[in-house]
mmCIF file of C-alpha atoms in Angstrom:
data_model
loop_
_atom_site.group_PDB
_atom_site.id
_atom_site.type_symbol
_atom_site.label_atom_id
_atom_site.label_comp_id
_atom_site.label_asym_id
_atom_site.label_seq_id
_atom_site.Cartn_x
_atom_site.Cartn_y
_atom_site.Cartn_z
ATOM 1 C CA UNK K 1 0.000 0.000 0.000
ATOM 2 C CA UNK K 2 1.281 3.506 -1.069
ATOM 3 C CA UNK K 3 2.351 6.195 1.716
ATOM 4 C CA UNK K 4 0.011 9.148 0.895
ATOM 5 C CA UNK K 5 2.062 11.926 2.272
ATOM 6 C CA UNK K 6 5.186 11.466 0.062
ATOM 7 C CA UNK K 7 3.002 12.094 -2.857
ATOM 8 C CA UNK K 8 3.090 16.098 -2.776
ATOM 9 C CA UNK K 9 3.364 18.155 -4.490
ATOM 10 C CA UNK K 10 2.310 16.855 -7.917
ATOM 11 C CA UNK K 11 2.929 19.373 -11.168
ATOM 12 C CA UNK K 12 1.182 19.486 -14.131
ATOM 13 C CA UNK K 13 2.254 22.071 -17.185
ATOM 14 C CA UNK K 14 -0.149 24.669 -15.336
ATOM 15 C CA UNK K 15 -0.738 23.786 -12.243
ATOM 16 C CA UNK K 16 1.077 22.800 -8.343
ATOM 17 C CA UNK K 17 -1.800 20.371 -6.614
ATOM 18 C CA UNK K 18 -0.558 20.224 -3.235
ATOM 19 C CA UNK K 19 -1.925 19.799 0.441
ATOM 20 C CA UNK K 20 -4.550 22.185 1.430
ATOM 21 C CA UNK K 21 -2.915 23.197 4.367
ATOM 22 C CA UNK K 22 -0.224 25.179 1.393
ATOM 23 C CA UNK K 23 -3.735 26.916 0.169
ATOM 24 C CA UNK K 24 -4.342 30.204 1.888
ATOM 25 C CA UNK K 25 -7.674 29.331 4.052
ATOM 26 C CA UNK K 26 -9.789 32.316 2.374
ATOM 27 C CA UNK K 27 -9.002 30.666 -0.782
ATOM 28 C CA UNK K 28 -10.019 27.246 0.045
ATOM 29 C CA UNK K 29 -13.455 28.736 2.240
ATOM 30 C CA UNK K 30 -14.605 30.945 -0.842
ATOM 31 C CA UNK K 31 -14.605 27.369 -2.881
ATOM 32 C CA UNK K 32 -16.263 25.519 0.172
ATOM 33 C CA UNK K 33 -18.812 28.286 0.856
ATOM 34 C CA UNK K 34 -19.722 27.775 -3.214
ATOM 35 C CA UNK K 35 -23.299 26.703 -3.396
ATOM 36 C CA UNK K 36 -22.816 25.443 -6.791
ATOM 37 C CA UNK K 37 -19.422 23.221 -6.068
ATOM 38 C CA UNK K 38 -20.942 21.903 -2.763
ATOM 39 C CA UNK K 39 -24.300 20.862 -4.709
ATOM 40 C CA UNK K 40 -22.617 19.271 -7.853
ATOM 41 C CA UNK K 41 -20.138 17.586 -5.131
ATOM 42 C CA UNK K 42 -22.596 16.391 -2.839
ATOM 43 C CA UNK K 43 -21.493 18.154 0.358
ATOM 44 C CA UNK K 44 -22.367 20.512 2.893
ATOM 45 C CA UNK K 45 -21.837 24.019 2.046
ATOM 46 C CA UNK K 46 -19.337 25.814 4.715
ATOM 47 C CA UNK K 47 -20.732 28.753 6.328
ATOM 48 C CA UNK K 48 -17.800 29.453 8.272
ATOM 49 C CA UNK K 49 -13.985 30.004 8.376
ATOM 50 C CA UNK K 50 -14.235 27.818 10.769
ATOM 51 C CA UNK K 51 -15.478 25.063 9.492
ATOM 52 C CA UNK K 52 -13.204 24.844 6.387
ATOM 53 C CA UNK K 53 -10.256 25.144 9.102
ATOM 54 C CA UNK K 54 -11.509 21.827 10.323
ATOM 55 C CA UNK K 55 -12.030 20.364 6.921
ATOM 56 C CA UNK K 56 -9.020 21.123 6.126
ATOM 57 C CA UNK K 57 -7.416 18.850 9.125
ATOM 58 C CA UNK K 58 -10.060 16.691 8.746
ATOM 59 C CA UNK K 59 -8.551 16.499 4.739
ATOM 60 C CA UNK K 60 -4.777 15.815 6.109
ATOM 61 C CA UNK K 61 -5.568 13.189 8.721
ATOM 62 C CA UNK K 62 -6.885 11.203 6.169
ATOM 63 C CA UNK K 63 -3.937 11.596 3.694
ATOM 64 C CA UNK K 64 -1.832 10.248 6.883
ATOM 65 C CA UNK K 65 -4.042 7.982 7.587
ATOM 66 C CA UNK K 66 -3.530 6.753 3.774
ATOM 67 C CA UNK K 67 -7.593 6.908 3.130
ATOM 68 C CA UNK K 68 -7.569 9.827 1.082
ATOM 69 C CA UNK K 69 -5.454 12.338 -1.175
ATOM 70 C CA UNK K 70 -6.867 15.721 -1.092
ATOM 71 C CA UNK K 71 -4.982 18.650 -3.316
ATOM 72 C CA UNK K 72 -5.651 22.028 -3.398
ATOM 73 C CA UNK K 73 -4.642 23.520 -7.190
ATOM 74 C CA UNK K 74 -2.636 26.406 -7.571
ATOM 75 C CA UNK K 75 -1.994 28.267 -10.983
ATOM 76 C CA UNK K 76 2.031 28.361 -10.964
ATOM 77 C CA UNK K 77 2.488 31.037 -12.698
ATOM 78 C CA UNK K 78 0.284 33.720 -10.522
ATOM 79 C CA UNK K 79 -0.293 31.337 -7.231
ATOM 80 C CA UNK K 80 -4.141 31.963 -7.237
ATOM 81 C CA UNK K 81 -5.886 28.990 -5.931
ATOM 82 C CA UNK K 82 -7.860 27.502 -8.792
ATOM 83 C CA UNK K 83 -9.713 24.269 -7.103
ATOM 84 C CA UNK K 84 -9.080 21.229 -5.187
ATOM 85 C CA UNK K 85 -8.940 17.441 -6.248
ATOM 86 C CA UNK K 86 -9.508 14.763 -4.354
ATOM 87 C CA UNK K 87 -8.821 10.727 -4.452
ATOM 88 C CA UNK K 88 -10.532 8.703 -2.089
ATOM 89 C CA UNK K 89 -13.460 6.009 -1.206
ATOM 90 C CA UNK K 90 -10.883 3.571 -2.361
ATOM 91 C CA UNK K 91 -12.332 -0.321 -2.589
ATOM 92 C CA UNK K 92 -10.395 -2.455 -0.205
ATOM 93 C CA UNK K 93 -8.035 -3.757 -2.518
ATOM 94 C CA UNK K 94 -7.098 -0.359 -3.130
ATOM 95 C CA UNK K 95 -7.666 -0.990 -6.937
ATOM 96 C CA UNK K 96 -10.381 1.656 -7.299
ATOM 97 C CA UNK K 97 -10.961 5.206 -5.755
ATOM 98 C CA UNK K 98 -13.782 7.865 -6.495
ATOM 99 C CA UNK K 99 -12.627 11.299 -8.033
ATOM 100 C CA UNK K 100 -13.592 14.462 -7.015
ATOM 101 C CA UNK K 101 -12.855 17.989 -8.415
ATOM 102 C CA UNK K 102 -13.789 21.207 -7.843
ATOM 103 C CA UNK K 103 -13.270 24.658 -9.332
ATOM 104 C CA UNK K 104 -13.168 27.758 -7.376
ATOM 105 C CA UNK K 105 -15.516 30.468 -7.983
ATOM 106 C CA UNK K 106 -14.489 32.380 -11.449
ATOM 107 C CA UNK K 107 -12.227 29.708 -13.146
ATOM 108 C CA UNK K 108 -13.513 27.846 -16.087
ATOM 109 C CA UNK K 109 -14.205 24.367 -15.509
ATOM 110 C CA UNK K 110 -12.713 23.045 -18.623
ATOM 111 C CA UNK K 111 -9.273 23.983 -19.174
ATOM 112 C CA UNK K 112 -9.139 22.524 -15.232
ATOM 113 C CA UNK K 113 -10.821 19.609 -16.272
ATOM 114 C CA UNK K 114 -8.608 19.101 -19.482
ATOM 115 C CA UNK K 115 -5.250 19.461 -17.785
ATOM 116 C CA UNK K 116 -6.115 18.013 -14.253
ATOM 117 C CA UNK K 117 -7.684 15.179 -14.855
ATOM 118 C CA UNK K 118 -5.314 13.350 -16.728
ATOM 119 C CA UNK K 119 -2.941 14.051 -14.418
ATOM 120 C CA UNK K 120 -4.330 12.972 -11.156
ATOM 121 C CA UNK K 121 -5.846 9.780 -13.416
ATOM 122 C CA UNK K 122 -2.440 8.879 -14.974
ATOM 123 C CA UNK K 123 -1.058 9.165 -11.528
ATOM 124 C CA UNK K 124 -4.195 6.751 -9.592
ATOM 125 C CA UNK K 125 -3.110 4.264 -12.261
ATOM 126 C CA UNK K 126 0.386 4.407 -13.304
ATOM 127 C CA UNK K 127 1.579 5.409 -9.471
ATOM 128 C CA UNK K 128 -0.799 4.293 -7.248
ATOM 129 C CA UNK K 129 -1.635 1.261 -9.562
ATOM 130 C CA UNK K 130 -5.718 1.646 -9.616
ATOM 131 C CA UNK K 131 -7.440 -0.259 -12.295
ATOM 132 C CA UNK K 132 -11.046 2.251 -12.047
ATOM 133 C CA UNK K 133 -11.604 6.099 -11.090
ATOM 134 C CA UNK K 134 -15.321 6.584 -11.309
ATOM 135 C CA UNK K 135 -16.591 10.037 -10.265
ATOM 136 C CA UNK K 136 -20.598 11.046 -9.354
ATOM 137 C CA UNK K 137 -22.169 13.499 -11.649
ATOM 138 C CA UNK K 138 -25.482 15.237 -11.496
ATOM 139 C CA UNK K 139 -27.195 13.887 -15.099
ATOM 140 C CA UNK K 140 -27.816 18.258 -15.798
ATOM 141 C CA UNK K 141 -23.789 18.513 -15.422
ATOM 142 C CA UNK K 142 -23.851 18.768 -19.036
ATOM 143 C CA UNK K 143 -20.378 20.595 -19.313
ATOM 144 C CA UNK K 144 -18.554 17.890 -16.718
ATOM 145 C CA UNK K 145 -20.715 15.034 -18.422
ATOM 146 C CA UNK K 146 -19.697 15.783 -21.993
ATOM 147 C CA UNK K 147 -16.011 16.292 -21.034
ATOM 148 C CA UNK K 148 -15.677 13.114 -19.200
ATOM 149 C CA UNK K 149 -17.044 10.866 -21.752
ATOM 150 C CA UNK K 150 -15.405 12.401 -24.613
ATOM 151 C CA UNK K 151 -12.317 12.067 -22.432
ATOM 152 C CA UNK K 152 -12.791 7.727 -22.112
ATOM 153 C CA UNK K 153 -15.192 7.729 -19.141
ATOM 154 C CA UNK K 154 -18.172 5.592 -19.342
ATOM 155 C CA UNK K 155 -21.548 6.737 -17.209
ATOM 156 C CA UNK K 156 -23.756 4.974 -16.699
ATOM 157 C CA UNK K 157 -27.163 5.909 -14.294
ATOM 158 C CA UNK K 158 -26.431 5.774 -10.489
ATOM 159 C CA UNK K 159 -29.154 4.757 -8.121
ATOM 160 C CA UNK K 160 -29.536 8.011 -5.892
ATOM 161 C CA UNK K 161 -30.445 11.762 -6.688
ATOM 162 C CA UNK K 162 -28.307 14.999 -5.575
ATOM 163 C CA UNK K 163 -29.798 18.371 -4.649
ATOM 164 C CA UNK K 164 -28.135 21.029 -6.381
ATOM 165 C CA UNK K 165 -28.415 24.757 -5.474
ATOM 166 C CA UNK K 166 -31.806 25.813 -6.446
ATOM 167 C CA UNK K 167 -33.412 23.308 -4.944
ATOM 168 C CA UNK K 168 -33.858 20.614 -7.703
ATOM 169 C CA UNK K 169 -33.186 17.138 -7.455
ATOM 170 C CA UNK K 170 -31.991 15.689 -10.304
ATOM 171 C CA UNK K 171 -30.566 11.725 -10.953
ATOM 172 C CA UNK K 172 -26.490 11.123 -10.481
ATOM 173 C CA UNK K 173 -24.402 9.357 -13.544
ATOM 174 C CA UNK K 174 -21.534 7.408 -12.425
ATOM 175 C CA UNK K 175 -19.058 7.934 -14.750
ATOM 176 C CA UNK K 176 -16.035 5.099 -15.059
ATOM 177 C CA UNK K 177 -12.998 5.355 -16.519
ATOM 178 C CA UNK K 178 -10.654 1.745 -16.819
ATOM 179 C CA UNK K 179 -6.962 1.997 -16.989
ATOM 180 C CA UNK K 180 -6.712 -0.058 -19.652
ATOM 181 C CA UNK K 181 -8.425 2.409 -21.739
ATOM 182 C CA UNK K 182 -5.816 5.231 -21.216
ATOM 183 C CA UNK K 183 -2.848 2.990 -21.422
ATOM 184 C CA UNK K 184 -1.695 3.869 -24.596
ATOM 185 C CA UNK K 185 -2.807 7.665 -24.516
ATOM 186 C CA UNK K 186 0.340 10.109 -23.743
ATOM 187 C CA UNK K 187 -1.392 12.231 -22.058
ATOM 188 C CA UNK K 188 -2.739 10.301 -18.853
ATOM 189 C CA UNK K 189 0.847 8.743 -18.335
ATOM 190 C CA UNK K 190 2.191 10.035 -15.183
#
């Protein structure tokens, strides 16, 4: 089994993804005080300083505790916090693990999407040596949806609902992505 805290910080041509606790905490509350993010994530919505401090510790005693992996993402060039991605809910043959990411407030979704994703994927498979990332996605998450499968991931319908921001409830897609699929594409190899 891998040691989770070695793995920091991981680059990517844009981006540092590194431990929250390297994130400035305002950063990291305005994400977790989004509405939107917590709804499409399926979380709580912080309301406090406060209680993103304790996420936050909550976040690094489970990358010691080798459960999780929980990054925030930094733009390199002008250090503005950009997101957070997270590995974890890994089966217990530590073969599969649920992604999670989230954009802060103001970025555009894609170009995070199109540069972090294969780098957090090619590192669950080709580092951590997971055979499936599947991540949860509202079914109206049209933008995340369409980028995922184009990008090898599979959905199929999941058998519970999310309540996003407004109110609605609307189905969740569980979208699965095999490592043998990406094997031969450069751009997932860590």
């Amino acid at each position: 089994m891998a040691i989770f805290e070695k793995y920091h910080p991981l680059l990517s041509r844009h981006y540092t993804l590194d431990w929250l606790t390297a994130a400035k905490l305002k950063d990291v509350f305005a994400l977790r005080q989004d509405a939107t993010q917590a709804a499409l994530s399926g979380r709580e919505r912080d309301d406090t300083i406060t209680a993103t401090a304790r996420y936050v510790n909550h976040a690094m005693r489970l990358v010691m505790a080798n459960q999780a992996l929980l990054y925030g993402i930094s733009d390199r060039r002008s250090q503005t916090f950009v997101g957070s991605v997270c590995l974890w809910q890994f089966d217990k043959a530590h073969t599969q693990a649920q992604l999670r990411l989230e954009t802060a407030p103001g970025q555009d979704p894609v170009a995070l999407y199109a540069e972090i994703i294969p780098r957090i994927v090619g590192f669950a498979f080709f580092e951590l040596g997971l055979d499936t990332i599947y991540t949860l996605v509202p079914a109206t998450a049209t933008t995340r949806r369409q980028w995922l499968e184009t990008n090898y991931f599979t959905a199929t319908p999941y058998a519970h609902t999310r309540t996003l921001a407004d109110g609605r409830k609307v189905p969740l897609l569980r979208l699965t992505l095999e490592k043998a699929a990406v094997s031969n594409d450069p751009q997932y190899r860590f």
